Tab-separated table of C-alpha atoms and ligand atoms in Angstrom:
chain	number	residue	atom	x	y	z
E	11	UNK	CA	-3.294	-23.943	11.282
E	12	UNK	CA	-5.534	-24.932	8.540
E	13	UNK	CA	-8.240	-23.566	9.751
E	14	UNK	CA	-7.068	-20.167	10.680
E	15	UNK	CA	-5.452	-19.988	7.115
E	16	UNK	CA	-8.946	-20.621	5.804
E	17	UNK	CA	-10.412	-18.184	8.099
E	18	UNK	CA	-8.437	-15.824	7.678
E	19	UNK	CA	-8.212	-15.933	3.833
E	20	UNK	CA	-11.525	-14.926	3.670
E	21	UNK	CA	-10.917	-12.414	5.741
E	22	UNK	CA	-8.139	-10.647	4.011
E	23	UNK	CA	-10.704	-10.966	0.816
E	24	UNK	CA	-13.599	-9.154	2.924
E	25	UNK	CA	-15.546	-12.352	2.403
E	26	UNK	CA	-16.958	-15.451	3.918
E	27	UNK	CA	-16.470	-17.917	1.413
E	28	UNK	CA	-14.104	-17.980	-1.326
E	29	UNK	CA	-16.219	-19.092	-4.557
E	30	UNK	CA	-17.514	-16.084	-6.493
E	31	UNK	CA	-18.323	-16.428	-10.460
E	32	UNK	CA	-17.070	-13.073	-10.477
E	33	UNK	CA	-13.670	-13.259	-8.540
E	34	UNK	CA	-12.654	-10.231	-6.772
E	35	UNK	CA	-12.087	-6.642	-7.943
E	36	UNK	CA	-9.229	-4.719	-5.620
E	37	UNK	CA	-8.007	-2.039	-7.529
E	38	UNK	CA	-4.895	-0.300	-5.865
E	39	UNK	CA	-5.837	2.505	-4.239
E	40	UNK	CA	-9.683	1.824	-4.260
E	41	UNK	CA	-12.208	1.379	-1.447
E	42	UNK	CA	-12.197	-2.112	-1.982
E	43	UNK	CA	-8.362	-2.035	-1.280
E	44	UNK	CA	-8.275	-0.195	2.018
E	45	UNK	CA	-11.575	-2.495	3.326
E	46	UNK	CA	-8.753	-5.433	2.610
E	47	UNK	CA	-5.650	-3.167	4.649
E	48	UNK	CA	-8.268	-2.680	7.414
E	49	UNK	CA	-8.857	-6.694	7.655
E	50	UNK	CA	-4.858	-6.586	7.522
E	51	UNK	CA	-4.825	-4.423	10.617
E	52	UNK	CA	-7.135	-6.282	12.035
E	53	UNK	CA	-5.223	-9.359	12.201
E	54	UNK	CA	-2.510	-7.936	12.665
E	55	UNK	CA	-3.203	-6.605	15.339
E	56	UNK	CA	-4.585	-9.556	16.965
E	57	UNK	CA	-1.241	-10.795	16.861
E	58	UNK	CA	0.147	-8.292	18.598
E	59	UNK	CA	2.343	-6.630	15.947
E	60	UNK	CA	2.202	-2.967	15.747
E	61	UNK	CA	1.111	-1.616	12.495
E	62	UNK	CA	1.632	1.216	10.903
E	63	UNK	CA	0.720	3.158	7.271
E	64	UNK	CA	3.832	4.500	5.269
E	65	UNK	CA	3.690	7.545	3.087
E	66	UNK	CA	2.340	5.392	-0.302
E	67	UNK	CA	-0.084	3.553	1.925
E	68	UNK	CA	1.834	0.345	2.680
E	69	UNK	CA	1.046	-1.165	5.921
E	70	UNK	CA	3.571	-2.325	8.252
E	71	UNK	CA	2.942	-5.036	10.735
E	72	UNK	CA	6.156	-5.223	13.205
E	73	UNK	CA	6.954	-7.817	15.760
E	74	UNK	CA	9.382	-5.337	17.583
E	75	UNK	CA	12.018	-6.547	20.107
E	76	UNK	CA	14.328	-4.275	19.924
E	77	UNK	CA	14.271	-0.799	18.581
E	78	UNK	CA	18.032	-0.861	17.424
E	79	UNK	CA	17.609	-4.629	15.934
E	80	UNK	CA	17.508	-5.519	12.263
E	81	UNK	CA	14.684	-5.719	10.614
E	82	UNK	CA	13.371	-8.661	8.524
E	83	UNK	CA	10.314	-8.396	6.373
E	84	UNK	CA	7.939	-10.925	4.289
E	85	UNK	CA	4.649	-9.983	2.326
E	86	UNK	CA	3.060	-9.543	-0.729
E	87	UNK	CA	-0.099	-7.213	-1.533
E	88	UNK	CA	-3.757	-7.348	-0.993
E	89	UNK	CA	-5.472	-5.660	-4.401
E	90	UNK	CA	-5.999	-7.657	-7.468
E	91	UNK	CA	-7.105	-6.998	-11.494
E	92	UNK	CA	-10.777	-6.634	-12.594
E	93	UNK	CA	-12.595	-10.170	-11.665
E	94	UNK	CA	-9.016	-11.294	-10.064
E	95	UNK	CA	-8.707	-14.153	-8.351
E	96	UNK	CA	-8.398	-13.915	-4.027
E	97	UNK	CA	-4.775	-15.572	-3.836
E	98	UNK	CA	-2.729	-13.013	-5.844
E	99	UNK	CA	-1.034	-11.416	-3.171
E	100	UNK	CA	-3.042	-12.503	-0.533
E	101	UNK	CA	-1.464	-15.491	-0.515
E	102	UNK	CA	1.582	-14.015	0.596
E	103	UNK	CA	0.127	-11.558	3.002
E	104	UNK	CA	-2.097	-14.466	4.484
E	105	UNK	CA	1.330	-16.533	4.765
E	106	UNK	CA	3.490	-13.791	6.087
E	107	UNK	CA	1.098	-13.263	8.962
E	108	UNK	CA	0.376	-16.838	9.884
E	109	UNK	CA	4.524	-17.318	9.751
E	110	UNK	CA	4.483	-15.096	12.743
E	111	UNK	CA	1.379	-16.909	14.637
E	112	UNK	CA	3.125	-20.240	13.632
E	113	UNK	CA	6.635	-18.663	15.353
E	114	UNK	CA	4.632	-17.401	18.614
E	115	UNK	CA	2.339	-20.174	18.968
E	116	UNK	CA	5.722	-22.422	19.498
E	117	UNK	CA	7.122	-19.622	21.670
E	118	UNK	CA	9.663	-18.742	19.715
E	119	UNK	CA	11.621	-15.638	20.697
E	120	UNK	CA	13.315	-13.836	18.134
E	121	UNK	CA	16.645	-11.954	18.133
E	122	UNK	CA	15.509	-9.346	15.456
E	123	UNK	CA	12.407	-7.280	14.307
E	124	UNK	CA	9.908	-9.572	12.073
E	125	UNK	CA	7.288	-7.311	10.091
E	126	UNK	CA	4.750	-8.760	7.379
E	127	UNK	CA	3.976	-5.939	4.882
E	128	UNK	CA	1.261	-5.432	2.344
E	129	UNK	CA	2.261	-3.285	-0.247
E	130	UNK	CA	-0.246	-0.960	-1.807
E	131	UNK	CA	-1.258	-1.443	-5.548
E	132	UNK	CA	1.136	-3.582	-6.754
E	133	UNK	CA	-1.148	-4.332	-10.156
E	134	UNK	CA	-1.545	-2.214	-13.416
E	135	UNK	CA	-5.124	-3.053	-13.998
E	136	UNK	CA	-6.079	0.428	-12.986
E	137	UNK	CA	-3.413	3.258	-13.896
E	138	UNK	CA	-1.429	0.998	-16.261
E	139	UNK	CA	1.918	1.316	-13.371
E	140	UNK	CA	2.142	-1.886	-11.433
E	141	UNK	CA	3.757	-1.956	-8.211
E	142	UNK	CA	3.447	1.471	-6.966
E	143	UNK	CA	3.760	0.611	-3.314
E	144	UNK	CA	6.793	-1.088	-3.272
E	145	UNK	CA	8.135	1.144	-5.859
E	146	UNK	CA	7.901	4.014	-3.358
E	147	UNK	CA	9.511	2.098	-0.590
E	148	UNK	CA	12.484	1.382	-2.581
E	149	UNK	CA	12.647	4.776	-3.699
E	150	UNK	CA	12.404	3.725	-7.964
E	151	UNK	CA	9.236	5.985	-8.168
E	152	UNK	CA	9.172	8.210	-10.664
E	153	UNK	CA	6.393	10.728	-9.769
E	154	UNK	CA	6.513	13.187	-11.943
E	155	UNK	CA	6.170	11.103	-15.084
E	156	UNK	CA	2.909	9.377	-13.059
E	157	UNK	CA	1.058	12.371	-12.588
E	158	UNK	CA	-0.891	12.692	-16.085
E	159	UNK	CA	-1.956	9.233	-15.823
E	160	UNK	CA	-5.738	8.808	-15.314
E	161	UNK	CA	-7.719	5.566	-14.784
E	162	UNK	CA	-10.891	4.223	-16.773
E	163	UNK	CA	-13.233	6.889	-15.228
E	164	UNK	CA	-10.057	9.537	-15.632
E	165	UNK	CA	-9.465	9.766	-12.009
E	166	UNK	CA	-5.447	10.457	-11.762
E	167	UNK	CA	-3.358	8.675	-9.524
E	168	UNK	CA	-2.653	12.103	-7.302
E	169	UNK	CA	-7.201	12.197	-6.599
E	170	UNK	CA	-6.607	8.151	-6.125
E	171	UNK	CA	-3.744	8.403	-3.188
E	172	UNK	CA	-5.250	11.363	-1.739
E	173	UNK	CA	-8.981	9.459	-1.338
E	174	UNK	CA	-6.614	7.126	0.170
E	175	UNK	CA	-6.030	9.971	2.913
E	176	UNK	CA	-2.666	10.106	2.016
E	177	UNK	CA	-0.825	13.005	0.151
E	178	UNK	CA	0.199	12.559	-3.327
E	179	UNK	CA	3.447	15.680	-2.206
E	180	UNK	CA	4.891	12.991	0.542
E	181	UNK	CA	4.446	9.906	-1.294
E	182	UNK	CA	8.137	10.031	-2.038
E	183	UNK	CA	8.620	9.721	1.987
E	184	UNK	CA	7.795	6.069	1.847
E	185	UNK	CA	11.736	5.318	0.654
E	186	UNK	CA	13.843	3.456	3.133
E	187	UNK	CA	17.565	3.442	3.462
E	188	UNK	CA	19.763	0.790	2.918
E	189	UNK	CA	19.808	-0.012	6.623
E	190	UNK	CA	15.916	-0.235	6.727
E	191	UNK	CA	15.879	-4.321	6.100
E	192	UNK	CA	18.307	-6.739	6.384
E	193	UNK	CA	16.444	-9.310	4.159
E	194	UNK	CA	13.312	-9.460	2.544
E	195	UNK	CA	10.936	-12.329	1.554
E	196	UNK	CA	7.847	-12.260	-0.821
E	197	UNK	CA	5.855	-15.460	-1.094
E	198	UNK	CA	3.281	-15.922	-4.621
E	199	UNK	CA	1.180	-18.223	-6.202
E	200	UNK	CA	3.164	-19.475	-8.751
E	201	UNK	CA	0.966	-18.654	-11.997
E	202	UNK	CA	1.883	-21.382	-13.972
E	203	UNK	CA	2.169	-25.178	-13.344
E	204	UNK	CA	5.939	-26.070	-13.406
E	205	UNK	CA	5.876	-27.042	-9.977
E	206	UNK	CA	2.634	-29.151	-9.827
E	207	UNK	CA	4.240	-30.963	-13.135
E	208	UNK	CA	7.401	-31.816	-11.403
E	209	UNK	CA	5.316	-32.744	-7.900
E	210	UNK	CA	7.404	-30.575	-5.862
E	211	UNK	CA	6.054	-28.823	-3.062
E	212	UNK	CA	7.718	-25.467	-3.247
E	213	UNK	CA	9.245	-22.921	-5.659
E	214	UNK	CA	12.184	-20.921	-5.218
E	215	UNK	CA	12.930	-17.783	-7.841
E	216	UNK	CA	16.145	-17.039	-9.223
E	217	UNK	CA	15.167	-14.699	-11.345
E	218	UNK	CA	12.253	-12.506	-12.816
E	219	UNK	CA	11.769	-12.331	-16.938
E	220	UNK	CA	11.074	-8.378	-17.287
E	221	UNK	CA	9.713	-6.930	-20.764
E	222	UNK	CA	11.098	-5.385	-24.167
E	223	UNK	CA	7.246	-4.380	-25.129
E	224	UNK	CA	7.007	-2.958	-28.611
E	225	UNK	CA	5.060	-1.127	-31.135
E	226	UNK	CA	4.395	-1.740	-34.663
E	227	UNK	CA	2.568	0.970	-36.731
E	228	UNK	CA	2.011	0.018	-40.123
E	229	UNK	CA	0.691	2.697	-42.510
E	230	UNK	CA	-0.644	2.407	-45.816
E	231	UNK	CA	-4.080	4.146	-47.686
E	232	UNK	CA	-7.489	3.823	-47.164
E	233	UNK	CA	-9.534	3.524	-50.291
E	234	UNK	CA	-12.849	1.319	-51.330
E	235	UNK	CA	-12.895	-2.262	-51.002
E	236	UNK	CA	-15.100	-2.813	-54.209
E	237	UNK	CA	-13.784	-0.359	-56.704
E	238	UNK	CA	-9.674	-0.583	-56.086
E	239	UNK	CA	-8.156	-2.993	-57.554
E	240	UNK	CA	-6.048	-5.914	-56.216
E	241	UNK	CA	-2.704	-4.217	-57.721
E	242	UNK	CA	-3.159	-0.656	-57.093
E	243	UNK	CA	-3.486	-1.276	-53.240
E	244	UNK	CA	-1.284	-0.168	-50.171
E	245	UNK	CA	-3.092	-2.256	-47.836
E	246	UNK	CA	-1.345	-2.501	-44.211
E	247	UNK	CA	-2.447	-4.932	-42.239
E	248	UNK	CA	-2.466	-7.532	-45.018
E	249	UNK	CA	1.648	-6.443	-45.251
E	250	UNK	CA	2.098	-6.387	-41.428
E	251	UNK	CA	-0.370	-9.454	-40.740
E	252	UNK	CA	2.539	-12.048	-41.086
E	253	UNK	CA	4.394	-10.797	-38.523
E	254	UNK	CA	1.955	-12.038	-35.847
E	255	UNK	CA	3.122	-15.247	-37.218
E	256	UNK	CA	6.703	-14.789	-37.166
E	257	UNK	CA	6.643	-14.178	-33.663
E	258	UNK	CA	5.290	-16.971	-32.537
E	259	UNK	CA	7.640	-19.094	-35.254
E	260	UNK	CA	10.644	-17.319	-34.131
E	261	UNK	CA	9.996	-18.002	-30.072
E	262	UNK	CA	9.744	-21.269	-30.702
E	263	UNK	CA	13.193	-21.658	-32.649
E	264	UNK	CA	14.677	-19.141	-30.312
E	265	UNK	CA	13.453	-21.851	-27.268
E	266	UNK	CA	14.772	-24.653	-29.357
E	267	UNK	CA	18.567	-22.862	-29.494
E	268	UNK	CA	18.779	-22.040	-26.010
E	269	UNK	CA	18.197	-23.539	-22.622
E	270	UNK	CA	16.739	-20.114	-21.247
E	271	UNK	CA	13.217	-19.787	-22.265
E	272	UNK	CA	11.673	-16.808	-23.856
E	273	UNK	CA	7.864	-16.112	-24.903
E	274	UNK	CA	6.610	-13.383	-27.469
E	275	UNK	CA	3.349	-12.371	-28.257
E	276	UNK	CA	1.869	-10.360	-30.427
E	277	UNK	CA	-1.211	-9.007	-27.814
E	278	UNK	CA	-2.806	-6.267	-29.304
E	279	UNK	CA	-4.344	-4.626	-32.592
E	280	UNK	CA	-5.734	-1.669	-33.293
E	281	UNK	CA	-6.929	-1.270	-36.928
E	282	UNK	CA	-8.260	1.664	-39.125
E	283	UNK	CA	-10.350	2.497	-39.881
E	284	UNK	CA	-11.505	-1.134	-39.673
E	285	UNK	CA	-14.642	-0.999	-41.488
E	286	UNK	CA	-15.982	-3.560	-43.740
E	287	UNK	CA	-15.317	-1.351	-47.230
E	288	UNK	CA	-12.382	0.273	-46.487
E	289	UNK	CA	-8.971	-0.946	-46.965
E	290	UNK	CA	-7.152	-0.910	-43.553
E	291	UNK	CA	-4.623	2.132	-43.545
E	292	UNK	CA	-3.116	1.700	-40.323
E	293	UNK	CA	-2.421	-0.988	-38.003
E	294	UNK	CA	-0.944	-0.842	-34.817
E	295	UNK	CA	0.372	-4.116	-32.890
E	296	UNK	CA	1.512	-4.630	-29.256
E	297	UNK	CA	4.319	-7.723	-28.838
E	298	UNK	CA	5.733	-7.823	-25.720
E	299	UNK	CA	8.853	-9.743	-24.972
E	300	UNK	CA	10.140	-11.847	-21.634
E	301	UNK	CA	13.140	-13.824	-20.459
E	302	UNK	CA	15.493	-13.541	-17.620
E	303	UNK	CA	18.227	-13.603	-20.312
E	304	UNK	CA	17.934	-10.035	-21.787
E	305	UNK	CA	20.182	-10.994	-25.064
E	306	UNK	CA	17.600	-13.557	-25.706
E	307	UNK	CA	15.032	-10.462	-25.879
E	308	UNK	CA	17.434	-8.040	-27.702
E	309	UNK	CA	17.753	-10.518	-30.228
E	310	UNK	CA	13.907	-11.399	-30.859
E	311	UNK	CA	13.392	-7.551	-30.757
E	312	UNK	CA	15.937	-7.622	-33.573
E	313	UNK	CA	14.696	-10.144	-35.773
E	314	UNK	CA	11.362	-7.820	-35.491
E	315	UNK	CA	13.153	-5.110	-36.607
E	316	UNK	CA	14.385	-7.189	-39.282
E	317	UNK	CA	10.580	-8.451	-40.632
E	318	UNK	CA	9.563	-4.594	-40.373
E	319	UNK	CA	12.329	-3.257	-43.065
E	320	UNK	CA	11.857	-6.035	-45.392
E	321	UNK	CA	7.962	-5.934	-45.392
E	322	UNK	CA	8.422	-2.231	-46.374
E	323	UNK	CA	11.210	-3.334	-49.091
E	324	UNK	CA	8.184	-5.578	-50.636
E	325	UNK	CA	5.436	-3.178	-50.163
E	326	UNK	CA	5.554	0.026	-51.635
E	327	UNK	CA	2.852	2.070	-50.385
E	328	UNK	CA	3.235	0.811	-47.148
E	329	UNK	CA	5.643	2.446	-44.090
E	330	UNK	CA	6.510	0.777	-41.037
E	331	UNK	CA	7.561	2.589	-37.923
E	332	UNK	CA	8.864	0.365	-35.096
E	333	UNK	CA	8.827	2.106	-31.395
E	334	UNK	CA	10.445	0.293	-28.580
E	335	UNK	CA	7.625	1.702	-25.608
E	336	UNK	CA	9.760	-0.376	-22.405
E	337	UNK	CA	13.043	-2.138	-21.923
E	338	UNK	CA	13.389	-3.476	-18.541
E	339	UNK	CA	16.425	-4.997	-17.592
E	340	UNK	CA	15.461	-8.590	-15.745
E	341	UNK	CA	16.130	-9.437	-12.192
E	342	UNK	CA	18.053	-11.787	-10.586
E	343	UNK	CA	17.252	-12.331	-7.396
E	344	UNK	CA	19.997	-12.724	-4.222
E	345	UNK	CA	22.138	-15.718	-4.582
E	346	UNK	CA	22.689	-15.956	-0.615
E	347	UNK	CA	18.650	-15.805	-0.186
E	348	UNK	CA	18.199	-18.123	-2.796
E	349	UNK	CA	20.628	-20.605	-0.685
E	350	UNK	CA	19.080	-19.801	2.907
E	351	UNK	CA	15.058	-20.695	1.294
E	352	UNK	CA	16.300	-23.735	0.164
E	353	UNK	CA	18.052	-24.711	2.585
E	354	UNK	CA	15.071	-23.717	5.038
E	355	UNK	CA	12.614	-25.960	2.587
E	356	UNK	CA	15.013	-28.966	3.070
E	357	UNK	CA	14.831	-28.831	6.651
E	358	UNK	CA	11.165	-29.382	6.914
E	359	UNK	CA	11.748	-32.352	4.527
E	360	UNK	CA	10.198	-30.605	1.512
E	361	UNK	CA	11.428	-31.067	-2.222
E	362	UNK	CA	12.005	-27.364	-3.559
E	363	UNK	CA	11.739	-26.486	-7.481
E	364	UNK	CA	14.305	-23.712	-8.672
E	365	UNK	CA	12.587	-21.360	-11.087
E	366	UNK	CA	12.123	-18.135	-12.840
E	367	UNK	CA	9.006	-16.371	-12.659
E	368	UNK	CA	7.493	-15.027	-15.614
E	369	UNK	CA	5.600	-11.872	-14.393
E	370	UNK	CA	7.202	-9.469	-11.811
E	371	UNK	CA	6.380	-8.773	-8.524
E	372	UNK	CA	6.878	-6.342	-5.320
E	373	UNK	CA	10.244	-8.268	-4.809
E	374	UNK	CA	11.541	-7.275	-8.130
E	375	UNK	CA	11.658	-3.403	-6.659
E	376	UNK	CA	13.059	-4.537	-3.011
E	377	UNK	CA	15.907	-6.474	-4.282
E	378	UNK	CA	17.242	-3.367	-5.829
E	379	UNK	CA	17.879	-2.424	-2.670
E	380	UNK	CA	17.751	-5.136	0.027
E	381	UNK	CA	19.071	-8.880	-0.087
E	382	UNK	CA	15.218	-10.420	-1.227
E	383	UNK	CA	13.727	-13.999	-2.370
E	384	UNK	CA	10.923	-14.748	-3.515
E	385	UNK	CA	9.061	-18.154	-2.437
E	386	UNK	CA	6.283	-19.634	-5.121
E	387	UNK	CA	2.896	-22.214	-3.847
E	388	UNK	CA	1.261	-23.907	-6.603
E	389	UNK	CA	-1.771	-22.940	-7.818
E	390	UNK	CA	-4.152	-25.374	-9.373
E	391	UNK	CA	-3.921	-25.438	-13.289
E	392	UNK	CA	-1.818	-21.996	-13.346
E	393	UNK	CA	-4.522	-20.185	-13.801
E	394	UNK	CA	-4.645	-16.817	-12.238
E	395	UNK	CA	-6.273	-13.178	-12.924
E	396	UNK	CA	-9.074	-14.959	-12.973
E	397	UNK	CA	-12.469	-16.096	-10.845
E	398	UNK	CA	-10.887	-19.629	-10.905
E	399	UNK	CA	-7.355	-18.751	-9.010
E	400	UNK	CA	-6.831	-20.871	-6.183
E	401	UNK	CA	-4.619	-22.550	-3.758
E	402	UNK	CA	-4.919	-24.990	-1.452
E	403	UNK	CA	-4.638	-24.756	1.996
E	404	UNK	CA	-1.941	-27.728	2.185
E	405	UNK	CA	-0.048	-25.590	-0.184
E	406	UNK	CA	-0.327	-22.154	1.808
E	407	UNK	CA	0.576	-23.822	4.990
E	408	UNK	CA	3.519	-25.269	3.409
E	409	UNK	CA	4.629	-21.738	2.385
E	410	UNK	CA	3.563	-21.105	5.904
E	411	UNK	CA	6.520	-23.187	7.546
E	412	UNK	CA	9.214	-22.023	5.024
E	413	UNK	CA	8.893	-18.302	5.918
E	414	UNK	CA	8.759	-19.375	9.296
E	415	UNK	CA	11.895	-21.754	9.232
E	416	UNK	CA	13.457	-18.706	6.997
E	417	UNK	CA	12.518	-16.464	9.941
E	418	UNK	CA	13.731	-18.686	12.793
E	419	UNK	CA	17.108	-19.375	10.845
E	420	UNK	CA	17.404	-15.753	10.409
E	421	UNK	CA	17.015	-14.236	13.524
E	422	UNK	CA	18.229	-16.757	15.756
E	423	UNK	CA	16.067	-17.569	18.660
E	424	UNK	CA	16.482	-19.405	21.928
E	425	UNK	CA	20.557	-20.603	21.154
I	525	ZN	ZN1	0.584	-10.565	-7.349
């Protein structure tokens, strides 16, 4: 099988080799996307599954033995950031579909309906919404507030679908009912290193750290750098600059109280008029917030709020406006899946790592509605959005056998 993962890892990337200084660029929705759904047909199809497109431009592969059977699903997506890596979401496409060769190829016969689905657009990098596809499927898509948003050369993300030959009206008709799925399985690179530092061979979520992301605006006056003197100033980004450090300070006291971790950064700036001779007037910062404990984030959020009214208290001149711009409620992901991927790992003899994962995923929109796990693979270093991303092929064929043992345990074959 190692060879047809390689194979067909390239092909899911539209490539013949996997080494590119520039990493791949798949925006959702984007030519580059669909050539990557096509390859997905493709191989699908190869395998004899029958694949159709939904409404939002998901593609469903289906390994149908029974029309009135359940229906079990793994996958992942197939687009990526700017200069993204090729195993971020393909990994668990690539996966899902060799599961199924790995299940035919020992003449396995299952009891239910198996599909491997690639979700469309499942990152932000283009219209700033991250998992669209998946969003639609589960029926958490909130159109109408979507509809102004424009990418980087202001197409919106109604001219985006449509060039997708879909229409933007019946995107909503991608939602499933409850009965759709009986389980469903994503499989990821993990993005980080926790299970190459504990030399396990597998991750299994519990739950996904989603973000309190705030804004800082910190307004003072502009006014000449060389002719205003040091105590007649109202100078805000010297008054807000320590809270970058705070931050930081606090996360780490916060992570020595509790056992849950949390991380906090201050990301962005924007400065003005930020010119040489003028005394910054206003400064706004980006610090967004994760942990799968939400207290944890309420109360770093707080402590924020905290810094803000007593820098103001010290600084007259200077007014700070605190705007909370998202509050998502983490995910925890099903207990009984959690249990069944486990116990699937130990059967192939495999030592399994229980973990949260930092960044969300399609999964984190499925389990709203369906029982859902979420499998992670190592990936050298932890790096990822990046040229440098990668997995091996030990690693994706071990992923390989646990959705497959998942599978077979699931819908009972030859008993
Ligand atoms: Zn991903």
């Amino acid at each position: 099988m190692h060879k047809w993962l390689e194979t067909h890892l390239n092909q899911l990337n539209v490539v013949n080799q996997m080494d590119f200084e520039k990493g791949f660029t798949r925006l959702g929705y984007s030519t580059e996307e669909m050539q990557a759904h096509e390859e997905f047909k493709k191989i699908a199809q190869d395998l004899n599954l029958n694949v159709t497109r939904d409404a939002a431009g998901n593609l469903w592969a289906v390994w149908e033995v029974e029309k009135q059977a359940p229906l079990i699903a793994i996958g992942s997506h197939l687009d990526t950031v700017h200069s993204g890596g090729g195993f971020d979401g393909a990994a668990g496409v690539l996966t899902g579909l060799a599961a199924i060769k790995h299940l035919k190829d020992s003449g396995f016969s299952p009891k239910k309906n198996l599909a491997v689905v690639c979700f469309a657009s499942e990152e932000s990098a283009r219209f700033g919404i991250s998992t669209i596809g998946s969003k639609a499927v589960s029926g958490l898509l909130d159109k109408t507030s979507l509809e102004q948003i424009t990418d980087a050369n202001g197409i919106s993300i109604r001219e985006a679908v449509e060039s997708f030959d879909l229409s933007w009206e019946n995107i909503e008709q991608a939602e499933r009912d409850h009965n759709f799925l009986e389980s469903f399985i994503e499989l990821h690179i993990e993005q980080g290193t926790r299970i190459e530092d504990q030399a396990k061979d597998i991750g299994v979520v519990r739950g996904i750290a989603c973000p309190i992301r705030l804004k800082v605006t910190a307004s003072g006056m502009a006014n000449h750098t060389g002719t205003t003197p040091m105590n007649r100033r109202a100078d805000a980004f010297a008054a807000i600059a320590p809270l970058i450090r705070y931050v930081e300070e606090q996360a780490h006291i916060i992570n020595e109280e509790q056992k849950v971790p949390l991380v906090a950064t201050v990301s962005t700036i924007h400065l003005s008029p930020n010119a040489l001779t003028i005394i910054p007037e206003e400064v706004e910062l980006g610090i967004d917030i994760r942990s799968v404990d939400d207290r944890l984030k309420n109360k770093m959020a707080a402590k924020i709020q905290q810094f803000c009214e007593e820098t103001e208290k010290d600084r007259p001149g200077v007014s700070i406006q605190l705007d909370k711009l998202v509050d998502n409620a983490s995910v925890f992901l099903d207990d009984e899946v959690q249990r069944k991927l486990t116990a699937a790992s130990r059967q192939l003899g495999m030592e399994h790592l229980l973990l949260d994962s930092g960044a969300g995923h399609d999964v984190m929109n499925m389990t709203h509605k369906w029982p859902s796990g979420l499998l992670f693979i190592p990936c050298e270093k932890g790096i990822s959005h990046h040229p440098k991303e990668f997995a091996s092929t030990d690693d994706l064929w071990k992923g390989t056998q646990v959705l497959a043992q998942y599978l077979k345990n699931e819908a009972g074959g030859l008993s």
